[in-house]
Coordinates of N, CA and C in Angstrom, one line a residue:
X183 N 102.8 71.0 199.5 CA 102.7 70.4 200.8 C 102.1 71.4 201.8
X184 N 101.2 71.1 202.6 CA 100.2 71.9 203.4 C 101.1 71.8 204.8
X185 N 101.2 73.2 205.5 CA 102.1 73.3 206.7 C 100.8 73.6 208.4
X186 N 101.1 73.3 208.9 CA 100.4 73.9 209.9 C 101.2 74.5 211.1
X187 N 100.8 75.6 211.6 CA 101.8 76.2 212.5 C 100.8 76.3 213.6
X188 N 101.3 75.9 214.6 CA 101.0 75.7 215.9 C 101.7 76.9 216.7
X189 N 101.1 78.2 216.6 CA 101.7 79.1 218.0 C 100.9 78.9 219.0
X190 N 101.4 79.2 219.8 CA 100.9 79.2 221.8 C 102.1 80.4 222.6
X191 N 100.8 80.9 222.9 CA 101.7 82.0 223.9 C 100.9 82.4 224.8
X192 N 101.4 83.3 225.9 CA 100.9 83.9 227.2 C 101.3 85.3 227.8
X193 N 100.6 85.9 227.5 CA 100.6 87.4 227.7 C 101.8 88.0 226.8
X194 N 101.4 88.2 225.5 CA 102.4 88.9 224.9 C 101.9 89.8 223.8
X195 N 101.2 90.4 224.1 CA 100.3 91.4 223.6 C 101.5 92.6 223.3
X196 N 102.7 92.9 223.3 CA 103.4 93.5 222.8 C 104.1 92.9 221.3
X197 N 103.7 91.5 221.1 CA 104.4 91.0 220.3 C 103.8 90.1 219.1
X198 N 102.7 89.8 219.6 CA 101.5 89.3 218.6 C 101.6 89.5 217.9
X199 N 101.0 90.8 217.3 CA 100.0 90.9 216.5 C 101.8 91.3 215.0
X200 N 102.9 91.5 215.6 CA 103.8 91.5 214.6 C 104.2 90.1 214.2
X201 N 104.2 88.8 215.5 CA 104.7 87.7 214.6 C 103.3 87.2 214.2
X202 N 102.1 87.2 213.9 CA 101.0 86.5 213.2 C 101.3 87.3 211.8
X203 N 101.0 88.7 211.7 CA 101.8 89.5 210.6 C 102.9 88.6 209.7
X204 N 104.1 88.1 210.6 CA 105.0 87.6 210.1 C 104.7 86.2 209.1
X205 N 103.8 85.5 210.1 CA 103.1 84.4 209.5 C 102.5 84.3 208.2
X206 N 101.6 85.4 208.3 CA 100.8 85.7 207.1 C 101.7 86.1 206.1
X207 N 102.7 86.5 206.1 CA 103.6 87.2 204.9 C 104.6 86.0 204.4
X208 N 104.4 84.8 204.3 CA 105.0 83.7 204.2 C 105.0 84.1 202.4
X209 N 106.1 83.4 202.0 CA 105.5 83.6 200.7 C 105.5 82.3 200.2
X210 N 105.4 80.9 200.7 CA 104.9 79.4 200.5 C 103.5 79.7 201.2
X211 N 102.7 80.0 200.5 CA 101.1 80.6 201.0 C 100.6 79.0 201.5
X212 N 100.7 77.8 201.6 CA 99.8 76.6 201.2 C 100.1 76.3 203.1
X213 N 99.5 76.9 203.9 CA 99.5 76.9 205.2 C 98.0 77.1 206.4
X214 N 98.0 76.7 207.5 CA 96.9 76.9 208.4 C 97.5 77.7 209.6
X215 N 96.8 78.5 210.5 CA 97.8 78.8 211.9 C 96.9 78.7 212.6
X216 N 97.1 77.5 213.8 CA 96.6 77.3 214.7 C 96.7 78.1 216.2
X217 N 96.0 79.1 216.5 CA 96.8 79.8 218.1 C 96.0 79.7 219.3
X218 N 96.7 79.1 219.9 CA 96.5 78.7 221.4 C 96.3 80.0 222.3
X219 N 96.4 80.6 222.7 CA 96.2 81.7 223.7 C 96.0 80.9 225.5
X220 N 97.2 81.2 226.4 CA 97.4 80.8 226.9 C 96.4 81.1 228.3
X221 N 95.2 81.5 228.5 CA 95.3 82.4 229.5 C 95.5 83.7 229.5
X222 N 96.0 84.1 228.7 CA 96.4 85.6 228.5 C 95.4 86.4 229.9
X223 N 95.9 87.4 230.5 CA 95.3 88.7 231.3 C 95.9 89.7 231.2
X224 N 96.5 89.9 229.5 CA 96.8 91.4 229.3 C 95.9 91.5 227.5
X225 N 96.0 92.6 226.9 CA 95.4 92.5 225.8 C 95.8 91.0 224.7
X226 N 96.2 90.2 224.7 CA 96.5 89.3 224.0 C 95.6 89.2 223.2
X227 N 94.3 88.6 223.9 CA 93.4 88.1 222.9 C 92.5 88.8 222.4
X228 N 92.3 90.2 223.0 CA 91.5 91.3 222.2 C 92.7 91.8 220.8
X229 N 93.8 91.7 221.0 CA 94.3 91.7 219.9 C 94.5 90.6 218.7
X230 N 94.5 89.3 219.1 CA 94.1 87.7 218.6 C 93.0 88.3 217.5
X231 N 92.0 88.8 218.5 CA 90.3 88.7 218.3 C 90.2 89.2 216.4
X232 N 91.2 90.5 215.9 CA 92.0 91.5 214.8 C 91.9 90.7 213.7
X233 N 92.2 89.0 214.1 CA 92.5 88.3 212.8 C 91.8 87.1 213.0
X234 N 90.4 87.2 213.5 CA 89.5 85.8 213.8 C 88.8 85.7 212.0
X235 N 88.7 87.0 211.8 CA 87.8 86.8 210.0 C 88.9 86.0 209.0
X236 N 90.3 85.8 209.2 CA 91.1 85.5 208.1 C 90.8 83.7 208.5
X237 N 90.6 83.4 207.4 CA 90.4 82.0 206.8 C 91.8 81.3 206.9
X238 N 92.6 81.6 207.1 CA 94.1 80.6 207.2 C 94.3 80.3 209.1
X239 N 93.1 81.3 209.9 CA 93.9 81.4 211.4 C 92.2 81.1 212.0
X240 N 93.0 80.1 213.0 CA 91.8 79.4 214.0 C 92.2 79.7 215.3
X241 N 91.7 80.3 216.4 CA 91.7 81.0 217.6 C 91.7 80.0 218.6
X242 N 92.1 79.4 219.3 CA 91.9 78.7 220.5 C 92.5 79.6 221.8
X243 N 91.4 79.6 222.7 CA 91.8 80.4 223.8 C 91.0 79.7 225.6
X244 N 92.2 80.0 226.3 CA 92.2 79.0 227.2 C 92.0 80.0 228.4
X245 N 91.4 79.9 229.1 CA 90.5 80.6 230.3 C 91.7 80.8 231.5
X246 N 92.2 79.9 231.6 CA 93.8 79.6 232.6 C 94.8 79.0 231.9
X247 N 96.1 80.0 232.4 CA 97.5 78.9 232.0 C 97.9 77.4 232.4
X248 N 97.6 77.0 230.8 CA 98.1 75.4 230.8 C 99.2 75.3 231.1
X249 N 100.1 76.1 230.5 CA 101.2 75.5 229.4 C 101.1 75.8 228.2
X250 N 102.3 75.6 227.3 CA 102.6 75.4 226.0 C 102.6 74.4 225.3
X251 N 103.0 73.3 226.4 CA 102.9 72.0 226.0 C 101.6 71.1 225.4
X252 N 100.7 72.3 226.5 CA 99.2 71.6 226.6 C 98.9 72.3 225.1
X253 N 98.7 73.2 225.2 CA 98.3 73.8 223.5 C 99.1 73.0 221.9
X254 N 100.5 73.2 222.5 CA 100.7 72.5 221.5 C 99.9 70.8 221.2
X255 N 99.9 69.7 222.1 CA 99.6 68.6 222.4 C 97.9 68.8 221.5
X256 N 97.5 69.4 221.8 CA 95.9 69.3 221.8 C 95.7 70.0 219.9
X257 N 96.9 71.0 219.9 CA 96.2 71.6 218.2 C 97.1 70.8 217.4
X258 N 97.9 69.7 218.0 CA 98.2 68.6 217.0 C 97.8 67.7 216.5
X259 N 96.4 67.4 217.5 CA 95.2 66.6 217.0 C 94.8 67.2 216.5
X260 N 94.4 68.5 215.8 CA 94.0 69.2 215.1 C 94.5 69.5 213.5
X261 N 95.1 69.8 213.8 CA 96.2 70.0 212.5 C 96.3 69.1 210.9
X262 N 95.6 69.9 210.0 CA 95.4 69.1 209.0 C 97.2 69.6 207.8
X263 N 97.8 69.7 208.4 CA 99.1 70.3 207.5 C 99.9 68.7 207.5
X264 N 100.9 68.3 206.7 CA 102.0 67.3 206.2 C 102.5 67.7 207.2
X265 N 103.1 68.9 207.7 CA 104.5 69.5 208.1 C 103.8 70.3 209.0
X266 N 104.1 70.1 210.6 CA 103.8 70.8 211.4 C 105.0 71.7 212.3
X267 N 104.9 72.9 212.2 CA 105.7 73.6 212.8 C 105.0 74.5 214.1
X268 N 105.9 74.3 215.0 CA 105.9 75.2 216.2 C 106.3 76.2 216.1
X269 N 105.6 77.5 216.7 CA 105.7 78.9 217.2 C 105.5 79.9 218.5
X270 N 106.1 80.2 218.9 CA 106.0 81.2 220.4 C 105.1 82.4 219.7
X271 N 104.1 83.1 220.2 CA 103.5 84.5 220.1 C 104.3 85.5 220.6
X272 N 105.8 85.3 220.8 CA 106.3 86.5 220.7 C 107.6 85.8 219.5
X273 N 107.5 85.0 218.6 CA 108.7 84.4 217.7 C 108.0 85.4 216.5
X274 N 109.3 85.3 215.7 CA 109.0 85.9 214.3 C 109.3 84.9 212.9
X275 N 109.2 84.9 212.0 CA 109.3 84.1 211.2 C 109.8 84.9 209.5
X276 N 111.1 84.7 209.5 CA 111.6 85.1 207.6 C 110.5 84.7 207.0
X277 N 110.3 85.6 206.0 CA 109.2 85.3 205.1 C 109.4 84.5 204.3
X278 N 110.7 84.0 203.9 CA 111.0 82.3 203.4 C 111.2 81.0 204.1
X279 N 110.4 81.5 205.6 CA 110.8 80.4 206.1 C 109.8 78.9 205.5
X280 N 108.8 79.0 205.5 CA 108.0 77.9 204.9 C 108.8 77.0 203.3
X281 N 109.1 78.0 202.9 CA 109.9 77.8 201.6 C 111.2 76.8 201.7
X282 N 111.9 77.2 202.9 CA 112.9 76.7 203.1 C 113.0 75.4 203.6
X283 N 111.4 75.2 204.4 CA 111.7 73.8 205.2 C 111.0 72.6 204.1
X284 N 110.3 73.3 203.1 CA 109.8 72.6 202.2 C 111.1 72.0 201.1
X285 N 112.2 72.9 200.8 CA 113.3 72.1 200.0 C 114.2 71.6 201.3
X286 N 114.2 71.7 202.8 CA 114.9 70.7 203.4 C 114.0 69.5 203.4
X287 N 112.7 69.4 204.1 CA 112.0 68.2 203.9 C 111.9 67.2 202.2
X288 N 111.8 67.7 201.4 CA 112.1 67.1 200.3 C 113.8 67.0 199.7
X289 N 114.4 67.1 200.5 CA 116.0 66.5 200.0 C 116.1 65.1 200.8
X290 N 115.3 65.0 201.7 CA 115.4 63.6 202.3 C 114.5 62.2 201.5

């Protein structure tokens, strides 16, 4: 089952580039990551910019702060995953976490 993770964040260029790290080290690999970039006016998206070549992560970057809401709302029409999960750019993620939501979603 294909996940899509939806992060959106705003100015957190202290914390990025460890929770996208976190992401990528999933060990249920069968995933997309979608990131919003809020506006950022500190290094955010020059650090974003680090992981534009990886084929699992699609960049969206917004000139002014929307919101979170707005990013999430808009990369949900996007999102080709079964199972969509939200993420902050400064959240971190267990490297079982994909694993785990995949045997809660299938016990129902």
């Amino acid at each position: 089952m294909k996940h899509s993770i939806i992060v959106t964040g705003y100015n957190c260029d202290l914390y990025v580039e460890e929770c996208i790290n976190s992401l990528l080290s999933q060990t249920y690999q069968l995933f997309e990551i979608l990131i919003y970039n809020d506006g950022s006016n500190d290094k955010t998206l020059e650090i974003l910019k680090k992981f534009e070549n990886n084929p699992k992560i699609k960049i969206f970057n917004n000139k002014v702060n929307r919101g979170a809401l707005f990013g999430r709302f808009n990369l949900n029409k996007i999102a080709t995953g079964e199972i969509i999960s939200f993420v902050g750019l400064d959240d971190l993620l267990s490297p079982n976490a994909l694993e785990v939501l995949n045997l809660y979603r299938e016990s129902f």
